[in-house]
Coordinates of C-alpha atoms and ligand atoms in Angstrom, one line a residue:
M8 CA 127.8 112.8 211.8
R9 CA 124.5 112.0 212.7
P10 CA 123.3 107.9 211.7
L11 CA 122.0 106.6 208.5
R12 CA 118.6 105.4 209.7
I13 CA 117.1 102.9 207.6
G14 CA 113.7 101.0 207.3
I15 CA 113.8 97.6 206.0
A16 CA 110.6 95.9 204.3
G17 CA 110.6 92.3 203.7
L18 CA 112.6 90.1 206.3
G19 CA 112.8 86.8 204.6
T20 CA 115.9 84.8 203.8
V21 CA 117.9 88.0 202.2
G22 CA 116.2 90.8 205.0
G23 CA 117.1 88.2 208.1
A24 CA 121.0 88.3 206.4
V25 CA 121.3 92.1 205.7
L26 CA 119.9 92.8 209.3
G27 CA 122.6 90.3 210.8
N28 CA 124.9 92.0 209.1
L29 CA 124.2 95.6 210.0
L30 CA 123.8 94.6 213.8
Q31 CA 127.4 92.6 213.4
N32 CA 129.4 94.9 211.7
A33 CA 127.7 98.3 213.2
D34 CA 131.0 99.4 215.2
R35 CA 133.2 98.6 212.4
F36 CA 130.8 100.9 209.8
A37 CA 130.6 103.4 212.5
D38 CA 134.7 103.7 212.4
V39 CA 135.4 103.7 208.2
L40 CA 131.8 106.0 207.8
G41 CA 132.5 108.4 210.5
R42 CA 128.4 107.4 211.2
R43 CA 126.2 104.5 212.4
I44 CA 124.0 103.1 210.4
E45 CA 120.8 101.9 212.4
V46 CA 118.2 100.3 211.4
T47 CA 115.0 102.3 213.0
G48 CA 111.9 100.2 211.7
V49 CA 110.8 96.8 210.1
S50 CA 107.5 95.4 208.3
A51 CA 107.0 92.3 206.9
R52 CA 104.1 89.6 206.5
A53 CA 104.3 88.1 209.8
R54 CA 105.4 89.6 213.0
A55 CA 106.3 86.3 215.0
K56 CA 108.3 84.3 212.3
K57 CA 111.1 82.9 213.6
R58 CA 114.6 84.6 212.2
G59 CA 118.1 83.9 212.6
V60 CA 118.1 87.7 214.1
S61 CA 115.9 89.4 217.0
I62 CA 113.4 92.4 216.1
E63 CA 112.4 92.7 219.2
N64 CA 113.9 96.4 219.8
L65 CA 113.1 97.6 216.6
R66 CA 109.7 99.2 215.3
W67 CA 107.6 97.4 213.7
F68 CA 104.9 98.3 210.7
D69 CA 102.1 96.4 209.7
D70 CA 102.6 98.5 206.2
P71 CA 105.7 99.1 204.1
V72 CA 104.1 101.7 203.0
E73 CA 104.0 103.8 206.6
L74 CA 107.5 102.8 206.9
A75 CA 108.2 104.3 203.7
V76 CA 107.0 107.6 204.1
S77 CA 108.2 108.0 208.3
P78 CA 110.0 110.6 209.4
D79 CA 112.3 108.2 211.5
I80 CA 114.2 106.7 208.3
D81 CA 116.5 108.5 206.0
A82 CA 116.5 105.2 203.5
F83 CA 114.2 102.7 202.8
V84 CA 115.1 99.4 202.0
E85 CA 113.1 97.1 199.7
L86 CA 113.3 93.7 200.1
I87 CA 109.6 92.5 199.7
G88 CA 109.7 91.4 195.6
G89 CA 107.4 91.6 193.1
S90 CA 107.0 93.9 190.0
E91 CA 103.2 95.6 191.3
G92 CA 101.7 96.1 194.2
P93 CA 103.4 96.3 197.8
A94 CA 107.0 96.9 196.5
R95 CA 105.9 99.2 193.9
V96 CA 103.6 101.7 196.4
A97 CA 106.3 101.8 198.9
V98 CA 109.1 102.2 196.5
T99 CA 107.2 105.1 195.0
A100 CA 105.9 106.2 198.4
A101 CA 109.7 106.3 199.7
L102 CA 111.4 108.2 196.7
G103 CA 108.3 110.5 196.4
A104 CA 108.6 111.7 200.5
G105 CA 112.5 112.0 199.4
K106 CA 113.9 109.0 201.0
H107 CA 116.8 107.0 199.8
V108 CA 115.8 103.9 198.5
V109 CA 117.4 100.4 198.0
T110 CA 116.6 97.2 196.4
A111 CA 117.2 93.8 195.5
N112 CA 113.6 93.9 192.9
K113 CA 115.1 93.1 189.6
A114 CA 111.2 92.6 188.4
L115 CA 110.7 96.2 190.0
L116 CA 113.1 97.7 188.1
A117 CA 112.5 95.6 184.8
Y118 CA 109.2 97.0 184.5
H119 CA 109.2 100.5 186.1
G120 CA 113.0 101.5 186.7
F121 CA 112.9 104.6 184.4
E122 CA 109.8 106.2 186.3
L123 CA 111.6 105.0 189.4
A124 CA 114.7 106.5 188.6
T125 CA 113.4 109.8 186.9
L126 CA 111.3 110.2 190.4
A127 CA 114.7 109.7 192.6
E128 CA 116.4 112.1 190.6
S129 CA 114.1 114.4 190.8
K130 CA 113.9 114.2 194.9
G131 CA 117.7 114.0 194.1
V132 CA 117.7 110.6 196.4
A133 CA 120.0 107.8 195.2
L134 CA 117.9 104.5 194.5
L135 CA 120.6 101.4 193.9
F136 CA 119.9 97.9 193.3
E137 CA 123.0 96.1 193.4
A138 CA 121.5 93.2 195.0
S139 CA 118.6 93.1 192.0
V140 CA 121.6 91.3 189.3
A141 CA 123.7 88.5 190.3
G142 CA 123.4 88.1 193.9
G143 CA 126.7 88.8 195.8
I144 CA 128.3 89.7 192.2
P145 CA 129.4 93.5 192.2
V146 CA 128.6 94.2 188.5
I147 CA 126.2 97.1 188.8
K148 CA 128.9 99.0 190.6
T149 CA 131.4 97.3 187.7
L150 CA 129.4 98.6 184.6
R151 CA 128.7 102.3 186.6
E152 CA 132.2 103.3 188.1
G153 CA 135.0 100.7 186.9
L154 CA 134.0 100.4 183.1
I155 CA 132.5 104.8 183.2
G156 CA 135.8 104.9 180.7
N157 CA 134.6 102.0 178.3
E158 CA 132.3 101.7 175.2
I159 CA 130.5 98.0 175.9
K160 CA 130.3 95.7 172.5
R161 CA 128.8 93.1 174.7
V162 CA 127.5 91.7 177.9
Y163 CA 126.6 88.0 178.9
G164 CA 126.4 85.6 181.3
I165 CA 124.8 83.2 184.0
L166 CA 122.5 85.7 185.5
N167 CA 120.6 82.3 186.9
G168 CA 121.6 80.1 190.0
T169 CA 118.9 78.3 190.0
C170 CA 118.8 77.4 186.5
N171 CA 122.7 76.7 186.2
Y172 CA 122.3 74.9 189.8
I173 CA 119.6 72.5 187.8
L174 CA 122.1 72.0 184.6
T175 CA 124.5 71.0 186.9
K176 CA 123.1 68.5 188.9
M177 CA 121.4 67.0 185.4
Q178 CA 125.0 67.1 184.0
D179 CA 127.5 66.1 186.6
E180 CA 125.0 63.9 189.0
G181 CA 122.3 62.7 186.3
S182 CA 119.5 64.2 188.7
S183 CA 116.2 64.9 187.3
F184 CA 114.9 68.2 186.6
E185 CA 112.8 68.3 189.5
G186 CA 114.6 67.1 192.1
A187 CA 117.5 69.3 191.3
L188 CA 114.9 72.1 191.3
A189 CA 113.4 71.1 194.7
E190 CA 117.0 71.0 196.4
A191 CA 117.3 74.6 194.9
Q192 CA 114.3 75.7 196.5
A193 CA 115.2 74.3 200.2
L194 CA 118.8 76.1 199.6
G195 CA 116.8 79.4 199.0
Y196 CA 117.7 80.0 195.3
A197 CA 114.5 79.7 193.7
E198 CA 112.2 82.8 193.2
S199 CA 109.2 82.3 195.3
D200 CA 107.3 81.4 192.0
P201 CA 109.8 79.1 190.3
T202 CA 108.7 79.1 186.7
F203 CA 110.3 82.8 187.0
D204 CA 113.8 81.0 187.2
I205 CA 112.9 78.2 185.0
G206 CA 111.1 80.0 182.5
G207 CA 114.1 82.8 181.7
M208 CA 112.1 85.9 182.7
D209 CA 114.0 86.1 186.1
A210 CA 117.3 86.2 183.7
A211 CA 115.7 88.4 181.2
H212 CA 114.8 91.3 184.5
K213 CA 118.2 91.0 184.9
L214 CA 119.6 91.2 181.6
A215 CA 117.5 94.2 180.7
L216 CA 118.8 96.1 183.5
L217 CA 122.5 95.1 182.6
T218 CA 121.2 96.2 178.7
C219 CA 120.6 99.9 180.2
L220 CA 123.4 100.2 182.1
A221 CA 125.7 98.7 179.7
F222 CA 124.1 100.5 176.1
G223 CA 122.7 103.7 177.9
T224 CA 119.0 102.7 176.6
R225 CA 115.4 102.7 178.2
I226 CA 114.9 99.4 179.7
S227 CA 112.6 97.0 177.5
I228 CA 111.9 94.0 179.3
D229 CA 109.5 93.4 176.3
E230 CA 111.7 93.2 173.7
I231 CA 114.1 90.9 175.2
H232 CA 113.9 87.4 173.8
C233 CA 113.2 84.8 176.3
E234 CA 113.3 81.4 176.2
G235 CA 113.9 78.9 179.3
I236 CA 115.2 75.4 180.6
E237 CA 112.2 73.9 180.9
H238 CA 112.5 72.0 177.2
I239 CA 116.2 70.6 177.7
R240 CA 116.3 67.1 178.3
R241 CA 118.9 65.0 179.9
A242 CA 119.4 63.7 176.6
D243 CA 120.4 67.0 175.0
I244 CA 122.7 67.6 178.3
E245 CA 124.4 64.2 177.5
A246 CA 124.5 64.3 173.5
A247 CA 126.3 68.1 173.7
D248 CA 128.6 66.7 176.6
E249 CA 129.9 63.8 174.2
L250 CA 130.8 66.8 171.5
G251 CA 132.3 68.8 174.2
Y252 CA 130.0 71.2 175.2
H253 CA 128.0 72.0 178.3
I254 CA 124.5 73.7 178.4
K255 CA 124.1 77.0 179.7
L256 CA 121.2 79.5 180.3
L257 CA 122.8 82.6 179.1
G258 CA 121.2 86.1 178.7
V259 CA 123.4 87.8 176.0
A260 CA 123.1 91.3 175.2
Q261 CA 125.2 92.8 172.6
R262 CA 124.9 96.0 169.5
T263 CA 124.7 94.5 166.0
E264 CA 124.0 96.7 162.7
S265 CA 120.3 96.3 163.4
G266 CA 120.4 97.1 166.6
I267 CA 120.8 95.7 170.2
E268 CA 120.2 92.2 170.3
A269 CA 119.1 91.0 173.9
R270 CA 117.9 87.3 174.4
V271 CA 118.0 84.8 177.6
N272 CA 118.3 80.9 176.0
P273 CA 119.9 78.0 176.4
V274 CA 123.0 77.9 174.5
L275 CA 125.7 75.5 174.1
V276 CA 129.1 76.8 175.5
P277 CA 132.8 74.3 175.1
K278 CA 132.8 73.0 178.1
D279 CA 136.3 73.8 178.8
S280 CA 135.6 77.5 178.7
A281 CA 135.3 80.0 181.4
I282 CA 131.3 80.0 180.9
G283 CA 131.0 76.2 180.4
E284 CA 133.1 75.9 184.0
V285 CA 131.0 77.4 186.0
S286 CA 129.0 75.4 187.8
G287 CA 126.5 75.4 190.3
V288 CA 124.3 78.4 191.6
T289 CA 127.9 80.5 190.7
N290 CA 126.8 82.9 188.4
A291 CA 129.4 84.5 185.6
I292 CA 129.0 87.8 184.0
E293 CA 131.4 88.8 180.8
I294 CA 131.9 92.3 180.0
E295 CA 133.4 93.7 176.5
G296 CA 134.8 97.0 176.7
D297 CA 137.0 98.6 174.3
Y298 CA 139.5 99.9 176.8
V299 CA 139.5 96.7 179.1
G300 CA 139.1 94.3 176.7
D301 CA 137.3 91.3 178.2
L302 CA 136.5 91.3 182.1
L303 CA 134.6 87.9 183.9
L304 CA 133.3 88.0 187.1
V305 CA 132.3 84.8 188.9
G306 CA 130.6 84.4 191.7
P307 CA 127.5 83.5 193.8
G308 CA 124.7 84.5 191.5
A309 CA 122.0 83.7 194.8
G310 CA 121.6 82.9 198.6
A311 CA 121.1 85.1 201.7
R312 CA 124.4 86.1 202.6
A313 CA 125.6 86.6 198.9
T314 CA 122.8 88.9 198.1
A315 CA 123.2 90.7 201.5
S316 CA 126.7 91.9 200.6
S317 CA 125.2 93.9 197.8
V318 CA 122.4 95.3 199.9
I319 CA 124.9 96.2 202.3
S320 CA 127.3 97.8 199.7
D321 CA 124.5 100.2 198.6
I322 CA 123.7 100.7 202.1
V323 CA 126.9 102.0 203.1
E324 CA 127.2 103.8 199.4
V325 CA 124.3 105.8 201.0
A326 CA 126.1 106.2 204.3
R327 CA 128.4 108.0 202.4
G328 CA 126.3 110.2 201.1
D329 CA 126.9 109.5 197.3
C330 CA 124.0 109.9 195.0
L331 CA 125.0 109.0 191.3
K332 CA 122.5 109.1 189.1
P333 CA 120.8 105.0 189.1
F334 CA 121.4 104.4 185.4
I335 CA 124.6 106.2 184.7
V336 CA 123.3 109.0 182.4
P337 CA 120.0 111.0 183.8
A338 CA 116.7 108.7 182.4
A339 CA 115.7 111.3 180.8
M340 CA 119.2 111.1 178.4
L341 CA 118.6 107.2 178.2
K342 CA 118.4 106.1 174.2
P343 CA 115.2 104.2 172.9
H344 CA 116.2 100.1 172.6
K345 CA 116.5 99.7 169.0
K346 CA 115.9 96.0 168.8
A347 CA 117.8 93.6 166.4
T348 CA 115.9 91.7 164.5
L349 CA 116.4 87.7 166.2
G350 CA 115.8 85.9 163.0
A351 CA 119.4 87.9 161.9
H352 CA 121.2 86.2 164.8
R353 CA 124.0 83.9 162.5
G354 CA 125.7 81.2 164.4
A355 CA 126.1 77.6 164.7
Y356 CA 123.2 75.5 166.2
Y357 CA 122.8 72.3 167.6
V358 CA 119.7 70.3 166.5
R359 CA 118.0 66.9 167.8
L360 CA 115.7 65.0 166.2
L361 CA 113.7 61.6 167.1
V362 CA 113.6 60.1 163.6
H363 CA 111.8 57.5 162.2
D364 CA 113.7 54.6 161.3
R365 CA 112.9 54.0 157.5
P366 CA 114.8 54.5 154.3
G367 CA 114.9 57.9 152.7
A368 CA 114.2 59.6 156.4
M369 CA 117.8 61.1 156.5
A370 CA 118.1 61.8 153.2
S371 CA 114.6 64.2 153.7
I372 CA 116.7 65.9 156.3
A373 CA 119.5 66.7 154.8
G374 CA 117.9 67.6 151.5
R375 CA 115.1 70.1 153.6
M376 CA 118.6 71.6 155.2
A377 CA 120.7 72.0 152.2
E378 CA 117.4 73.7 150.7
H379 CA 117.6 76.3 153.0
D380 CA 121.6 76.8 152.7
V381 CA 122.2 75.3 156.0
S382 CA 125.5 73.4 156.5
L383 CA 125.7 70.5 158.9
E384 CA 129.2 69.9 160.4
S385 CA 128.2 67.0 162.3
I386 CA 125.9 64.2 162.6
V387 CA 125.3 61.6 164.9
Q388 CA 122.9 59.0 164.5
R389 CA 122.3 56.4 167.3
R390 CA 118.8 54.9 169.0
P391 CA 117.5 56.7 171.4
R392 CA 118.8 55.7 175.0
K393 CA 116.2 55.8 177.8
L394 CA 117.3 59.2 179.3
D395 CA 114.0 60.9 180.6
P396 CA 110.3 61.4 179.5
G397 CA 111.0 63.3 176.3
A398 CA 114.1 61.5 175.1
A399 CA 112.4 59.2 173.7
P400 CA 108.2 59.0 172.8
K401 CA 106.6 55.9 174.4
V402 CA 105.1 55.4 171.1
N403 CA 107.4 54.1 168.2
S404 CA 110.0 54.4 170.8
N405 CA 111.6 51.0 169.0
N406 CA 111.4 52.7 165.6
T407 CA 112.9 55.9 165.5
M408 CA 117.2 56.8 165.3
Q409 CA 118.1 60.0 167.8
L410 CA 119.9 62.2 164.8
V411 CA 122.4 65.4 166.9
L412 CA 123.2 67.8 163.9
I413 CA 126.2 70.1 164.3
T414 CA 125.9 72.7 161.5
H415 CA 128.0 75.4 160.4
D416 CA 127.0 79.2 161.1
T417 CA 123.9 80.0 159.8
V418 CA 121.1 82.7 159.4
E419 CA 118.5 81.6 162.6
A420 CA 115.7 82.3 160.1
S421 CA 116.9 79.5 157.3
I422 CA 117.2 76.7 160.0
R423 CA 113.5 77.8 161.9
R424 CA 112.5 77.1 158.4
A425 CA 114.2 74.4 157.4
L426 CA 112.8 72.5 160.8
E427 CA 109.6 73.8 160.3
L428 CA 109.4 71.8 157.3
I429 CA 111.3 68.8 158.3
E430 CA 108.6 68.8 161.2
Q431 CA 105.5 68.8 158.0
D432 CA 107.5 66.3 156.2
G433 CA 106.2 63.6 158.8
K434 CA 109.7 61.8 159.1
I435 CA 110.3 62.8 162.6
A436 CA 108.4 61.8 166.1
G437 CA 107.7 64.9 168.0
R438 CA 109.5 68.3 167.6
A439 CA 112.8 69.3 166.7
Q440 CA 115.1 70.4 169.6
M441 CA 117.2 73.3 168.6
I442 CA 119.8 75.3 170.5
R443 CA 122.2 78.1 170.0
I444 CA 125.9 77.3 170.0
E445 CA 127.2 80.8 171.4
K446 CA 130.6 82.2 170.3
L447 CA 132.0 82.9 173.4
Ligands
LIG151 N1 116.2 83.3 191.9 C1 117.2 83.8 191.3 C2 118.4 83.2 190.9 C3 118.3 84.7 192.9 O1 118.5 81.8 191.0 O2 119.1 83.7 190.6 C4 119.2 86.0 192.6 O3 118.0 86.9 191.6

């Protein structure tokens, strides 16, 4: 059988590892597949940049679009990144020219997945993106193939390695947010713009793809409620820990009576739960299917080699000649996304307030909660420690008490309204901190 000829655009951390793997496994893949996988062309920003692997013998393209449509390739591997610009233009050109496409680009798919899948299907070529969600965890193949006999009820998990790394470092080592982020960047986990990680957008892109695959709906990144970890303080991590919880940034997509609830948000989870114990850059995804029950996938969510492992699995799938629909069902059959009302979310909440230490303050707060039918499970009050900026404001710091409340199950709209009024009543300093407690 003739070789599969591939072109790789983007030779950063992941691209270099993909190239290294293909060279290292060239003979093994030839034996297993009965055909060779040959890299025939590459494109990147800087030709002369030092890389772990040599590109001297490969044809160089300054323009990734030229590589994408080159008659010398059968498949185009896009590792440029970004939802617009060269990545989008090159992938569209490659599919249009009848090339298979393998990409790790979650942002591109979250915004343009539907149109790209439609184009791939019309050309009868593959559009594969295993590496775009949860790095080295084969969650897309699991949903597309392994769980095809299931109706999926809920899919949720830790989808951003950088955030989990930061939260773990703050939790276990008392690191500052900024210090832990700098380490995640140095280790190659973070996006080129790390606000995508810490603001939750990276996880939202991944959740959009999982939602589409799990529920057969069109991708709708704009319908995902997205909160990041920028507002999480060490005071929250410590208070949660004392109450038996860890704080994790979770992506959650579930069917509800009013539609699909899809959200990325920091949540409290019991620290001895499977998700609560996942630390560092590790990702974890739990999938609830009606036949399989609960399935937990855990593994490295970022990093060059882990992500390359997933890219390689897609390249090998193309070499085998498999050509499944990108989103399981034909793109035209994906249903419109019906969004659940987030205010209708029912669950327990963690609330941290810095209360002015004056008579009646506590009674006023409890009164507002009662007015909105919010019942309290636990109340912990103490003088705030100077853990980090934001734990206690400089002004009034001697006159405030930190109050941590855990509520019983309540409707989100009710607690939000109660907190708005508590802020207006002037009994607390700064904003109220509210974090959902996730039912696992
Ligand atoms: N920045 C991403 C993360 C890389 O931290 O999870 C993998 O998508």
